Short mmCIF file of C-alpha atoms in Angstrom, two decimals:
data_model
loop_
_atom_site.label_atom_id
_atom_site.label_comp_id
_atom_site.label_asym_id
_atom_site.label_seq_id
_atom_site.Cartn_x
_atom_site.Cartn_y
_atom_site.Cartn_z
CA UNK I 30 -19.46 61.13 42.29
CA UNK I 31 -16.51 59.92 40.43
CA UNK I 32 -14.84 56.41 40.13
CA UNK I 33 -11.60 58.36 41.60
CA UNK I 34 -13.35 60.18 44.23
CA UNK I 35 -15.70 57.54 45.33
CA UNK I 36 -12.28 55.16 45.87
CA UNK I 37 -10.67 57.91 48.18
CA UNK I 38 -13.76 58.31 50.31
CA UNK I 39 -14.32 53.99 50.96
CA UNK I 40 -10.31 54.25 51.35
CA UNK I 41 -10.94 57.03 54.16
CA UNK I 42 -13.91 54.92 55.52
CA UNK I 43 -11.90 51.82 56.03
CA UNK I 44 -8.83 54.16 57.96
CA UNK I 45 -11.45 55.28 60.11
CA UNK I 46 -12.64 51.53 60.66
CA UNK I 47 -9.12 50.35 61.39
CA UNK I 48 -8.43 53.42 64.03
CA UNK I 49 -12.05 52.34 65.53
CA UNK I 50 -10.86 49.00 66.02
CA UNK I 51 -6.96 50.10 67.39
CA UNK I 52 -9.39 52.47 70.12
CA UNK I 53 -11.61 48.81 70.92
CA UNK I 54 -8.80 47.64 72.08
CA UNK I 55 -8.74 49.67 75.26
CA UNK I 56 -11.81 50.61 77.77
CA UNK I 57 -9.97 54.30 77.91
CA UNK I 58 -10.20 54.27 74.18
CA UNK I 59 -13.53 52.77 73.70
CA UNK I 60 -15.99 55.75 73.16
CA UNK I 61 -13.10 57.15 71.16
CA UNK I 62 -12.93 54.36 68.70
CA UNK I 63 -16.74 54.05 68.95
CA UNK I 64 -17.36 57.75 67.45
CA UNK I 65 -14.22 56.85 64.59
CA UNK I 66 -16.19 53.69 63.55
CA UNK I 67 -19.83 55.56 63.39
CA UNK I 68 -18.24 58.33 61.53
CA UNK I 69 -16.50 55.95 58.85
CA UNK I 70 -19.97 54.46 58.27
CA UNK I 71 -21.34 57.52 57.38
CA UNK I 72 -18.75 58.35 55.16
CA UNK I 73 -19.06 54.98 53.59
CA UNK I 74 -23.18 55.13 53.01
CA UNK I 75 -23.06 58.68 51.81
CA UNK I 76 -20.53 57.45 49.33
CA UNK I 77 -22.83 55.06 48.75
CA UNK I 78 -25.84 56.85 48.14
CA UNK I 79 -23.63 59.24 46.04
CA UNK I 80 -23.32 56.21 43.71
CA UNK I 81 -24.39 57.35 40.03
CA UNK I 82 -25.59 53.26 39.65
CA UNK I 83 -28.27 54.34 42.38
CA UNK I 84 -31.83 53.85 40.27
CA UNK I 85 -34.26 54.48 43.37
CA UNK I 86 -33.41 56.41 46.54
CA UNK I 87 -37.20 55.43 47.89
CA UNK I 88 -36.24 51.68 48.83
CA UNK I 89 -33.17 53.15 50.17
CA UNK I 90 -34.79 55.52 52.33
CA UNK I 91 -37.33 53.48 53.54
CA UNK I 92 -35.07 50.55 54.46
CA UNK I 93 -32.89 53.26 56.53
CA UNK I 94 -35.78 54.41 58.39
CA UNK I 95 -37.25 51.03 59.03
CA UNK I 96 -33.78 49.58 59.82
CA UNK I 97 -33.54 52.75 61.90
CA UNK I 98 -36.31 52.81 63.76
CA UNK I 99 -35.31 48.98 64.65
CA UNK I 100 -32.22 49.28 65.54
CA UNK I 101 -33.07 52.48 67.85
CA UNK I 102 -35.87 50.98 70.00
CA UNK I 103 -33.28 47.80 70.16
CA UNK I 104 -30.61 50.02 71.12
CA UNK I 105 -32.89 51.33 74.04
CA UNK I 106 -34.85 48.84 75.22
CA UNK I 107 -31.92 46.21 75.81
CA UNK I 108 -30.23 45.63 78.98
CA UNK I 109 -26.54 44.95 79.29
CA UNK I 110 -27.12 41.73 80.31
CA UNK I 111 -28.54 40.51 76.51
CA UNK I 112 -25.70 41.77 75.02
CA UNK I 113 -24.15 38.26 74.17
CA UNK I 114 -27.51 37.40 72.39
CA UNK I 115 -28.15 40.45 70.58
CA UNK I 116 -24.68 40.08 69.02
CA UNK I 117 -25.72 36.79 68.20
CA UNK I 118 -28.34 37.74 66.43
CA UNK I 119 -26.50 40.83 64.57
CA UNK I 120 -24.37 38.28 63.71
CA UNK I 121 -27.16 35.88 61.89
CA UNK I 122 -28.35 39.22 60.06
CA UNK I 123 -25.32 39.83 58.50
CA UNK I 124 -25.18 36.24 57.28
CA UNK I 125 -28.70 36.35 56.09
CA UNK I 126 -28.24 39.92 54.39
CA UNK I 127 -25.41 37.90 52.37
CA UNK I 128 -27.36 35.11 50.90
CA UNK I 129 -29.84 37.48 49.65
CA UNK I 130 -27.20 39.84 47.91
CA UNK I 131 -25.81 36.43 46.44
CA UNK I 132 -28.74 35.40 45.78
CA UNK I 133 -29.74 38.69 43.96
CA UNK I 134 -26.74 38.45 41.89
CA UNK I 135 -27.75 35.24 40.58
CA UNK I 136 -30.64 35.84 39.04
CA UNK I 137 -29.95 39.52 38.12
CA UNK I 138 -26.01 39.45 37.50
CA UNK I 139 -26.20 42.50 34.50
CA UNK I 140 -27.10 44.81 37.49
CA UNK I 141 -23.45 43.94 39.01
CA UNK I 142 -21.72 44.21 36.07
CA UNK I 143 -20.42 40.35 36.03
CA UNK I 144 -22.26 39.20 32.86
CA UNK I 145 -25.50 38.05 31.76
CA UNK I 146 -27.45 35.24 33.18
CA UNK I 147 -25.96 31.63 31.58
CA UNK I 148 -22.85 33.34 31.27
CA UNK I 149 -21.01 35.08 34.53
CA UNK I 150 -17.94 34.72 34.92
CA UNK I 151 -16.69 32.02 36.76
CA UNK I 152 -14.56 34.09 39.26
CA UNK I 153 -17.90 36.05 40.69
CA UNK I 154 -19.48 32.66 40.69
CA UNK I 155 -16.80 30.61 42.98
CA UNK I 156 -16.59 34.09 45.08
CA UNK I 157 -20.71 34.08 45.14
CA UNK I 158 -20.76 30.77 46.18
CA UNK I 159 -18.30 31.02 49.10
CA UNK I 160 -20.12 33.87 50.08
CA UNK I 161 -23.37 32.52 50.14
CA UNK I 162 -21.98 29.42 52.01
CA UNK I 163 -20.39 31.30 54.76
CA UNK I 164 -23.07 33.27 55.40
CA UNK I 165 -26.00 30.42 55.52
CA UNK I 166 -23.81 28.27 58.02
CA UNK I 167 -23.51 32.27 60.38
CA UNK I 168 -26.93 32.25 59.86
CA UNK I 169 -28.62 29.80 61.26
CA UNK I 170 -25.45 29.12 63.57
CA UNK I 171 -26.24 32.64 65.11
CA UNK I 172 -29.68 31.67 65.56
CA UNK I 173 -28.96 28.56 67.54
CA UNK I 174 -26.37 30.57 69.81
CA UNK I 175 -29.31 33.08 70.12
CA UNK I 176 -31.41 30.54 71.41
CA UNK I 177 -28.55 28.72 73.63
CA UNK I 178 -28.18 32.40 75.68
CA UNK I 179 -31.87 33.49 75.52
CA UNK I 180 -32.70 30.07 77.13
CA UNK I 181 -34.94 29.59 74.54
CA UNK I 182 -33.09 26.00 74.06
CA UNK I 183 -31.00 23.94 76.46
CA UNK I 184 -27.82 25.01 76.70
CA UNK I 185 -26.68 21.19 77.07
CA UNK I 186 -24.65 19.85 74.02
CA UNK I 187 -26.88 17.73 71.60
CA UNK I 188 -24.34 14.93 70.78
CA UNK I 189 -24.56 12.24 68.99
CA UNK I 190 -22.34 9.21 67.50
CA UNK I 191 -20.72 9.84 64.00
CA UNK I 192 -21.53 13.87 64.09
CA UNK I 193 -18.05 14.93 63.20
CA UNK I 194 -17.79 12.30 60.04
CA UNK I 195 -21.26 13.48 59.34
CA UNK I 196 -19.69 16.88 59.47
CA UNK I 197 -16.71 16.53 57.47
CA UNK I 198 -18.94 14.44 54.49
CA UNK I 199 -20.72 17.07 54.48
CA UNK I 200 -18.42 19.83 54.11
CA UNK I 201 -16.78 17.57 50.65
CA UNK I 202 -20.05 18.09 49.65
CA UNK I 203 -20.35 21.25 49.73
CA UNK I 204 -16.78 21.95 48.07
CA UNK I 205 -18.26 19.70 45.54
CA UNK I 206 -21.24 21.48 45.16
CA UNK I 207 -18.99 24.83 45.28
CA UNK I 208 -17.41 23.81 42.07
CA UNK I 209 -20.27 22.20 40.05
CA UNK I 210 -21.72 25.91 40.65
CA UNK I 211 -18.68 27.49 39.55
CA UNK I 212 -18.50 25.63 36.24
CA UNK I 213 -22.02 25.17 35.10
CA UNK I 214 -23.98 28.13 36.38
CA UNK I 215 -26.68 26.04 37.69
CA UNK I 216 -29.49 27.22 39.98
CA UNK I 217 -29.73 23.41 41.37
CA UNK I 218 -26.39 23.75 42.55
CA UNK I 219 -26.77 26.94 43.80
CA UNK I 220 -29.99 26.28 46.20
CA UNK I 221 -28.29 22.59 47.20
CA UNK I 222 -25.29 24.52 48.51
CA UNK I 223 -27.53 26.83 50.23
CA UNK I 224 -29.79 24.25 51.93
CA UNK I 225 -26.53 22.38 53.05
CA UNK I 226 -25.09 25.43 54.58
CA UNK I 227 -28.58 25.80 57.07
CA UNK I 228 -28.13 22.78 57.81
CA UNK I 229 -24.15 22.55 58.46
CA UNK I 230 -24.79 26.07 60.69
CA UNK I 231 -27.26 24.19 63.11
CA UNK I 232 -24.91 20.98 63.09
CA UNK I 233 -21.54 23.27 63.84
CA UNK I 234 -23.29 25.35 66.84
CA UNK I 235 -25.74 22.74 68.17
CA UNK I 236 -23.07 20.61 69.93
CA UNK I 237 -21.48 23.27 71.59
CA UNK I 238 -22.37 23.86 75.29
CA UNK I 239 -22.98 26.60 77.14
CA UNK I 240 -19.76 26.95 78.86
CA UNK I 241 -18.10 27.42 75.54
CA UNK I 242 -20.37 30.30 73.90
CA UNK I 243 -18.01 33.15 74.23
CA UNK I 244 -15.87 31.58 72.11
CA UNK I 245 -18.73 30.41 70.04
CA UNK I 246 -19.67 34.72 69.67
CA UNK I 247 -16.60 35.42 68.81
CA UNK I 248 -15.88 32.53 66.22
CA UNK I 249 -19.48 33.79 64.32
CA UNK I 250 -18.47 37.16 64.39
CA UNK I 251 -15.30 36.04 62.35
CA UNK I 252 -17.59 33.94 59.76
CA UNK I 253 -20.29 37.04 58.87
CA UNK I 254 -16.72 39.29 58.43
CA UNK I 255 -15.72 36.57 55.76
CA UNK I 256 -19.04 36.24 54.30
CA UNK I 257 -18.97 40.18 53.88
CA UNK I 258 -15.94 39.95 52.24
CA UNK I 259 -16.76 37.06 50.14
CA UNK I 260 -19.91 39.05 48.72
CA UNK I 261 -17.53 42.54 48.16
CA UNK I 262 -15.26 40.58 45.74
CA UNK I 263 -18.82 39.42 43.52
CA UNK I 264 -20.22 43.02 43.61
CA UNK I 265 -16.21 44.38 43.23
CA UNK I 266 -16.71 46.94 46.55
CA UNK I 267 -13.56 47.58 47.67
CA UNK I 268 -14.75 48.68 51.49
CA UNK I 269 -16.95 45.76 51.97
CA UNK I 270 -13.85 43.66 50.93
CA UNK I 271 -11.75 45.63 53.43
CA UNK I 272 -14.18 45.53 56.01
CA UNK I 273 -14.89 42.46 55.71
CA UNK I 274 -11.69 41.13 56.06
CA UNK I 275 -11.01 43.38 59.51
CA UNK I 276 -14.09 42.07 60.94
CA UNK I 277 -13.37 38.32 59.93
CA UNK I 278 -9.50 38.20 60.68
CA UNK I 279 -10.13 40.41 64.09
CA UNK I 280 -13.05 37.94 64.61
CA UNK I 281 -10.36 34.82 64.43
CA UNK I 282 -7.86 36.44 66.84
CA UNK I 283 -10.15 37.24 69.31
CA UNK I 284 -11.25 33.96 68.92
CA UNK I 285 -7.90 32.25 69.26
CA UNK I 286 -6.81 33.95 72.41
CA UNK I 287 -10.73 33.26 73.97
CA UNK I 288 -9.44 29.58 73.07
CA UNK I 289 -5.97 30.00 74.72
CA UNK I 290 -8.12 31.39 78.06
CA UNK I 291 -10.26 28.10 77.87
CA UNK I 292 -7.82 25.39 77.10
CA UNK I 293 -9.33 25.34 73.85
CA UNK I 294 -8.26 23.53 70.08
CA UNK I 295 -8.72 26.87 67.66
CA UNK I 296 -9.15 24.55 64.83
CA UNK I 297 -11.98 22.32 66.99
CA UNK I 298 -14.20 25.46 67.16
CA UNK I 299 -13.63 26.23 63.39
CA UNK I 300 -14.79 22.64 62.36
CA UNK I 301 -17.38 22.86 65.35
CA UNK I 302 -18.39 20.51 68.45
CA UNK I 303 -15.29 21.32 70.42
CA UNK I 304 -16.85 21.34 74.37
CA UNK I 305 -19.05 18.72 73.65
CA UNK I 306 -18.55 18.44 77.66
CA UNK I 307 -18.83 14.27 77.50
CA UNK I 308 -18.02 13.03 80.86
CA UNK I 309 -18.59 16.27 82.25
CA UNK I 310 -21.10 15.01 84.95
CA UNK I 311 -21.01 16.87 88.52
CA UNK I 312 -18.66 15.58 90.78
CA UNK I 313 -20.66 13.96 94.30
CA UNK I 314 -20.58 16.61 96.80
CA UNK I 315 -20.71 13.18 99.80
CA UNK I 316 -19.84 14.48 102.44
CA UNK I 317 -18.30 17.86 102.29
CA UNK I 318 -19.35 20.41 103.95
CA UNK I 319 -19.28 24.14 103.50
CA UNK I 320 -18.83 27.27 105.40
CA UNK I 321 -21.74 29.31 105.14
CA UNK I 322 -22.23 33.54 106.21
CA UNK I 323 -24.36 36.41 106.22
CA UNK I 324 -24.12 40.09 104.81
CA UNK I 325 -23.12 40.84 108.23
CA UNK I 326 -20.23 38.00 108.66
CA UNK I 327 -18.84 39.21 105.15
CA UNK I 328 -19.06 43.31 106.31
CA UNK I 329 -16.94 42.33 109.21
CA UNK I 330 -14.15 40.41 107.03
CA UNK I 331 -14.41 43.27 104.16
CA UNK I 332 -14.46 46.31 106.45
CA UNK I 333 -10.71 44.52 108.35
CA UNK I 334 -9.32 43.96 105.45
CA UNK I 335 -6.48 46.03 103.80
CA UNK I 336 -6.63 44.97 100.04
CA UNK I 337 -10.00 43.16 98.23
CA UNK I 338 -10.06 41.97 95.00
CA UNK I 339 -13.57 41.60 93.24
CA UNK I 340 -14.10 39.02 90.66
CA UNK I 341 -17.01 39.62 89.05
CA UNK I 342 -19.19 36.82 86.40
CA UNK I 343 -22.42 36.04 84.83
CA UNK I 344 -24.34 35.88 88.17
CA UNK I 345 -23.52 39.32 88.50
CA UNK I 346 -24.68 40.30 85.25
CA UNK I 347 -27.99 38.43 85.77
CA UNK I 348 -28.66 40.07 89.05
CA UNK I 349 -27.93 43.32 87.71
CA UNK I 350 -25.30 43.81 90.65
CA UNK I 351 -22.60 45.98 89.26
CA UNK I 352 -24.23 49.41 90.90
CA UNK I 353 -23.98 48.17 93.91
CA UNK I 354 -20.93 45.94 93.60
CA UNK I 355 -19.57 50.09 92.70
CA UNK I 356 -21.17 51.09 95.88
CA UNK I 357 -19.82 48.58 98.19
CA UNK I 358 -16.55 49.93 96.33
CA UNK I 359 -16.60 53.76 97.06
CA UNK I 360 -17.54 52.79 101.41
CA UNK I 361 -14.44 50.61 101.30
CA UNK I 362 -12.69 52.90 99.74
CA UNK I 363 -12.99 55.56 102.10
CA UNK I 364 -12.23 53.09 104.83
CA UNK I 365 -8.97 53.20 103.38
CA UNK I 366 -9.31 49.12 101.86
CA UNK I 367 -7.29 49.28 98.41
CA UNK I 368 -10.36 47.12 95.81
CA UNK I 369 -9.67 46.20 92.40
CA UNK I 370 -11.33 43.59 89.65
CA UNK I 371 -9.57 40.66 88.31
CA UNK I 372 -11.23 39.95 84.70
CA UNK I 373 -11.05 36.47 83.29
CA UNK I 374 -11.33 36.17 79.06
CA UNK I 375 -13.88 34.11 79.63
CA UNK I 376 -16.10 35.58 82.16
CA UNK I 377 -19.81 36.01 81.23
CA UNK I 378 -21.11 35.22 77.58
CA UNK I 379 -18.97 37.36 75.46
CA UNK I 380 -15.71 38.50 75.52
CA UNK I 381 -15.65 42.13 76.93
CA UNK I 382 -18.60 41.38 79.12
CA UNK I 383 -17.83 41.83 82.84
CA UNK I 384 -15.82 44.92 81.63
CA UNK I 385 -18.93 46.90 79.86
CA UNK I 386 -21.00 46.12 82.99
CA UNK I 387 -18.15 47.59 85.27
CA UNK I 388 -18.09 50.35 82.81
CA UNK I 389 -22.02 51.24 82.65
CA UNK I 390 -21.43 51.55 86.03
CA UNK I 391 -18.43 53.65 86.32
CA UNK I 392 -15.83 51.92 87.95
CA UNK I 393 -12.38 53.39 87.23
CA UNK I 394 -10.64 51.43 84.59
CA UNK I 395 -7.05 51.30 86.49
CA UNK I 396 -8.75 49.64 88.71
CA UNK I 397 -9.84 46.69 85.97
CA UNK I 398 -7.18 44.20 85.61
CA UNK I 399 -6.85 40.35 82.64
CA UNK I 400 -5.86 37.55 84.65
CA UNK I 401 -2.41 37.54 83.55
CA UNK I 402 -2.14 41.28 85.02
CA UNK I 403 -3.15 40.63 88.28
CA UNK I 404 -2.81 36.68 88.96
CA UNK I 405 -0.09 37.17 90.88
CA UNK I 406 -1.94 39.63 93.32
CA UNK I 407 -4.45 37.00 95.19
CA UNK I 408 -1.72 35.59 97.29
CA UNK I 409 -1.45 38.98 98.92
CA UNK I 410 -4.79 39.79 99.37
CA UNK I 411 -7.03 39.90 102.53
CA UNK I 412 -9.77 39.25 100.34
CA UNK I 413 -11.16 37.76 97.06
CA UNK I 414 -15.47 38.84 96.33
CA UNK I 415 -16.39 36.70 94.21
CA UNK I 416 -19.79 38.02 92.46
CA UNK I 417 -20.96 35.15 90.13
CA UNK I 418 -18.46 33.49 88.54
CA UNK I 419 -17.95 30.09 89.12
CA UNK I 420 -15.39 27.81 86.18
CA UNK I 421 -13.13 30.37 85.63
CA UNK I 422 -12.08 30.13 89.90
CA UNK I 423 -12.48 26.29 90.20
CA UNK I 424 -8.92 24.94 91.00
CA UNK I 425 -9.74 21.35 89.73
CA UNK I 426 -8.60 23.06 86.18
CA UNK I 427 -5.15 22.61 87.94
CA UNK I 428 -5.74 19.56 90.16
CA UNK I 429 -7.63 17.28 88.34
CA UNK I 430 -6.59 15.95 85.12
CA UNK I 431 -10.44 14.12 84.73
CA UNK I 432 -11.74 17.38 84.69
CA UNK I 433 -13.55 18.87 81.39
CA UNK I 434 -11.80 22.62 82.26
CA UNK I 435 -8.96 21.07 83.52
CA UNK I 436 -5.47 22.64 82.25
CA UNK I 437 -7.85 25.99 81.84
CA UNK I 438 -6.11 29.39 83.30
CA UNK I 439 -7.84 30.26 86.19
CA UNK I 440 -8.39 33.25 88.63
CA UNK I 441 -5.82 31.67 91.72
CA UNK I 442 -8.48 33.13 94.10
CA UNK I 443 -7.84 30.13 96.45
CA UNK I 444 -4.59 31.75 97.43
CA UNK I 445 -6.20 34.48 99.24
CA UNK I 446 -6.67 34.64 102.71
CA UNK I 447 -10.76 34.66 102.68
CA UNK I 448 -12.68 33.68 99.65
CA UNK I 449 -16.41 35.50 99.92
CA UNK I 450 -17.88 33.76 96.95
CA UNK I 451 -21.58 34.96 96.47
CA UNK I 452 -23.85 32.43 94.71
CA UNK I 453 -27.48 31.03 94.69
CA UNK I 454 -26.93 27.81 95.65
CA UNK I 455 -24.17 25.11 94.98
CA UNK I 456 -24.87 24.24 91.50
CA UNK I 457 -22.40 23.48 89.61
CA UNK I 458 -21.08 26.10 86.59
CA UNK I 459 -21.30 26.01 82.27
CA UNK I 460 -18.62 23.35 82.63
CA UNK I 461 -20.96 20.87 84.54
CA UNK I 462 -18.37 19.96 87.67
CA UNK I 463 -18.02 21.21 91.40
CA UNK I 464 -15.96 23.92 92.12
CA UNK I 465 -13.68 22.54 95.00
CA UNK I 466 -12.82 26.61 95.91
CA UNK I 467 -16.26 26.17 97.67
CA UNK I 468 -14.95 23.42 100.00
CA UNK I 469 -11.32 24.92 100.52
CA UNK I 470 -11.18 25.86 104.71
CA UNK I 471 -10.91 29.87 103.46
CA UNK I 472 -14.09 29.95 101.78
CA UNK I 473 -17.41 31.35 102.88
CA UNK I 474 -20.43 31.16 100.66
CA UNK I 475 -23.08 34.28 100.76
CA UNK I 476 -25.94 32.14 99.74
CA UNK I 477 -28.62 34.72 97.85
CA UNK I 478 -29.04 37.01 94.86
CA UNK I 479 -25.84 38.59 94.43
CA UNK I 480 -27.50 42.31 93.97
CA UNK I 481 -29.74 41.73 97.15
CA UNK I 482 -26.22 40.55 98.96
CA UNK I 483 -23.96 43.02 97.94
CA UNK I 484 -26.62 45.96 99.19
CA UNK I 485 -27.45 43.92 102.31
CA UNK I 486 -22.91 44.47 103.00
CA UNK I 487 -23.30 47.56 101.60
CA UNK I 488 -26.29 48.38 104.35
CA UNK I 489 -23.93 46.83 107.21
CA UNK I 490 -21.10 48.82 105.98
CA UNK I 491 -22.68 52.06 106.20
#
């Protein structure tokens, strides 16, 4: 294929990649943008493959048949509720994947057409060595939010004195390193700069709690775009530069407006530690006392009331209760009751999380409202289901200026007229404090696994 020919196919690639983020945008427009983005990657590695610098098409195939074969029992095997994990660990691929090809460059730069070893030029090796840095720290940072949501590790903050000087010396360091690379050429450089970026991924994640890992997802997903894009400029491919740059600059605005929904500082999560939840102990319940139902209390308040909003959150995802929460749905629905979903940014592990569930289990997207869309709507509602969640509803966010959330936007579910809020027991949330919503006078807890609870209403509904 020629030089001309192979430019216009990456250039229609990275239109299709563009359109298949503009359709991500939307649930209506998902599968849409979905099918755009798989059929731009198939443009791109035929392209590829067409390549007249291709020497062996055996690696190739077997690396797309092992990589295949992965990928497909992954595909099939995982449940919706190790999504945010999985992406993790997609993430610490691409980082990984990276540092090899920067790596590979090194030591074989005459294949890349940037000079001869002792002697490349100085602009792949600053571009090789940002590359390679970006994508050690999304390494081994995806493999410590990995851990954080398998549970594999605590999701508690490791904190400790001095961590953000130690982080900061570190990162003059490594811009120090970054140069003596770029102007000598030399392999100790090189393999310093990669051992500090392990080690400045597992310092950047480790401090972050639980209650801030969406954010955390989204943030990595920004740093193994730029690492992409750092390693098209060394081997001069134009579509890895361009989709690089869409993953990596989408990656940062989805961060940025998960930060707005958490009262977060955008440049704290960039430099790392930001949530370190100090102080963040669990308020004394003393002597409060809480207003406890059954599935048959909460049929009787659901089944009387005119309009129900659901808010659904991790506790649903881990109980698998999104079938039945669509269930509960259609017998209300035909009673006449007017249900819809308020979404927080924030609910779940990853952004988009509550709505894929809701999706897998086909409830109507009109009926899927953001918090600013439908905020207004709980002081006129009978009543509020809450499946799970627990942070994102806590009023102290507005009430209590102590409070590690507090001056977070909130669900203003406390304005309804009856609160169901379905939970396990009265631990506290991610954030570590007491949610006063289960105290207010208008609450009722549903003690119990919210799948078993929902199909025990359900049950009493029918």
């Amino acid at each position: 294929m020629s030089e001309e020919a192979t430019g216009v196919a990456y250039l229609l690639a990275a239109i299709c990649f563009i359109l298949a983020l503009r359709g991500l945008s939307s649930p209506e427009t998902a599968r849409r943008g979905n099918v755009i983005g798989i059929i731009g990657m198939a443009i791109a590695i035929c392209t590829t493959l067409a390549n007249p610098g291709v020497l062996s098409y055996s690696w190739i195939l077997a690396g797309i048949i092992v990589g295949g074969a992965i990928g497909t029992v992954t595909a099939v095997k995982i449940h919706m509720t190790a999504l945010p994990q999985l992406v993790a660990a997609f993430h610490s691929l691409v980082g990984l994947a990276a540092v090899f090809i920067a790596t590979a460059t090194l030591y074989a730069p005459e294949s890349y057409g940037i000079g001869r070893v002792g002697q490349i030029l100085t602009v792949s090796l600053v571009e090789m060595s940002i590359g390679t840095f970006i994508g050690a720290i999304t390494f081994t940072g995806s493999l410590v939010a990995f851990a954080k949501l398998q549970g594999i590790i605590s999701g508690t903050p490791l904190v400790f004195q001095g961590q953000h000087l130690l982080n900061a010396l570190l990162g003059i360091f490594a811009l120090g390193l970054i140069a003596w690379f770029s102007l000598t050429e030399s392999y100790n450089a090189y393999w310093l700069l990669l051992v500090l970026a392990f080690v400045l991924g597992f310092l950047i994640i480790l401090p972050i709690g639980g209650a801030d890992m969406p954010v955390v997802v989204s943030m990595l997903n920004s740093y193994s775009g730029w690492a992409a894009c750092g390693i098209g400029f060394t081997l001069s491919n134009t579509l890895l530069i361009i989709t690089g740059a869409l993953v990596g600059s989408s990656g940062a605005i989805l961060s940025y407006i998960m930060c707005k929904g958490m009262n977060r500082s955008f440049f704290n999560v960039i430099l790392g530690g930001f949530g370190t939840e100090e102080g963040a102990a669990a308020a004394g319940q003393g002597d409060k006392t809480v207003r406890q139902g059954s599935a048959e209390d909460a049929s009787f308040i659901l089944k009387n009331a005119r309009k129900v909003i659901v808010v659904p959150g991790y506790g649903m995802a881990v109980a698998q209760a999104q079938h039945a929460l669509r269930e509960m749905r259609d017998v209300l629905k035909k009673e006449g009751v007017k249900v819809s979903y308020a979404i927080h940014p924030v609910a779940g592990r990853m952004p988009g999380h509550m709505n894929v569930l809701l999706a897998e289990a086909n409830v109507p997207y009109d009926e899927v409202f953001e918090l600013e869309e439908i905020n207004h709507e709980f002081s006129t509602a009978d009543v509020v289901y809450v499946i799970g969640a627990n942070d994102v509803t806590n009023p102290a966010a507005k009430t209590d200026p102590a409070s590690p959330i507090y001056g977070m936007p909130i669900l203003d579910v406390e304005k309804a007229q009856t609160v169901l809020f379905v939970k396990r027991g009265m631990s506290s949330g991610y954030a570590g404090v007491d949610n006063e919503l289960f105290f207010r006078d208008n609450t009722m807890m549903l003690f119990g696994d919210a799948k078993k609870m929902t199909e025990e209403i359900l049950q009493t509904l029918s």
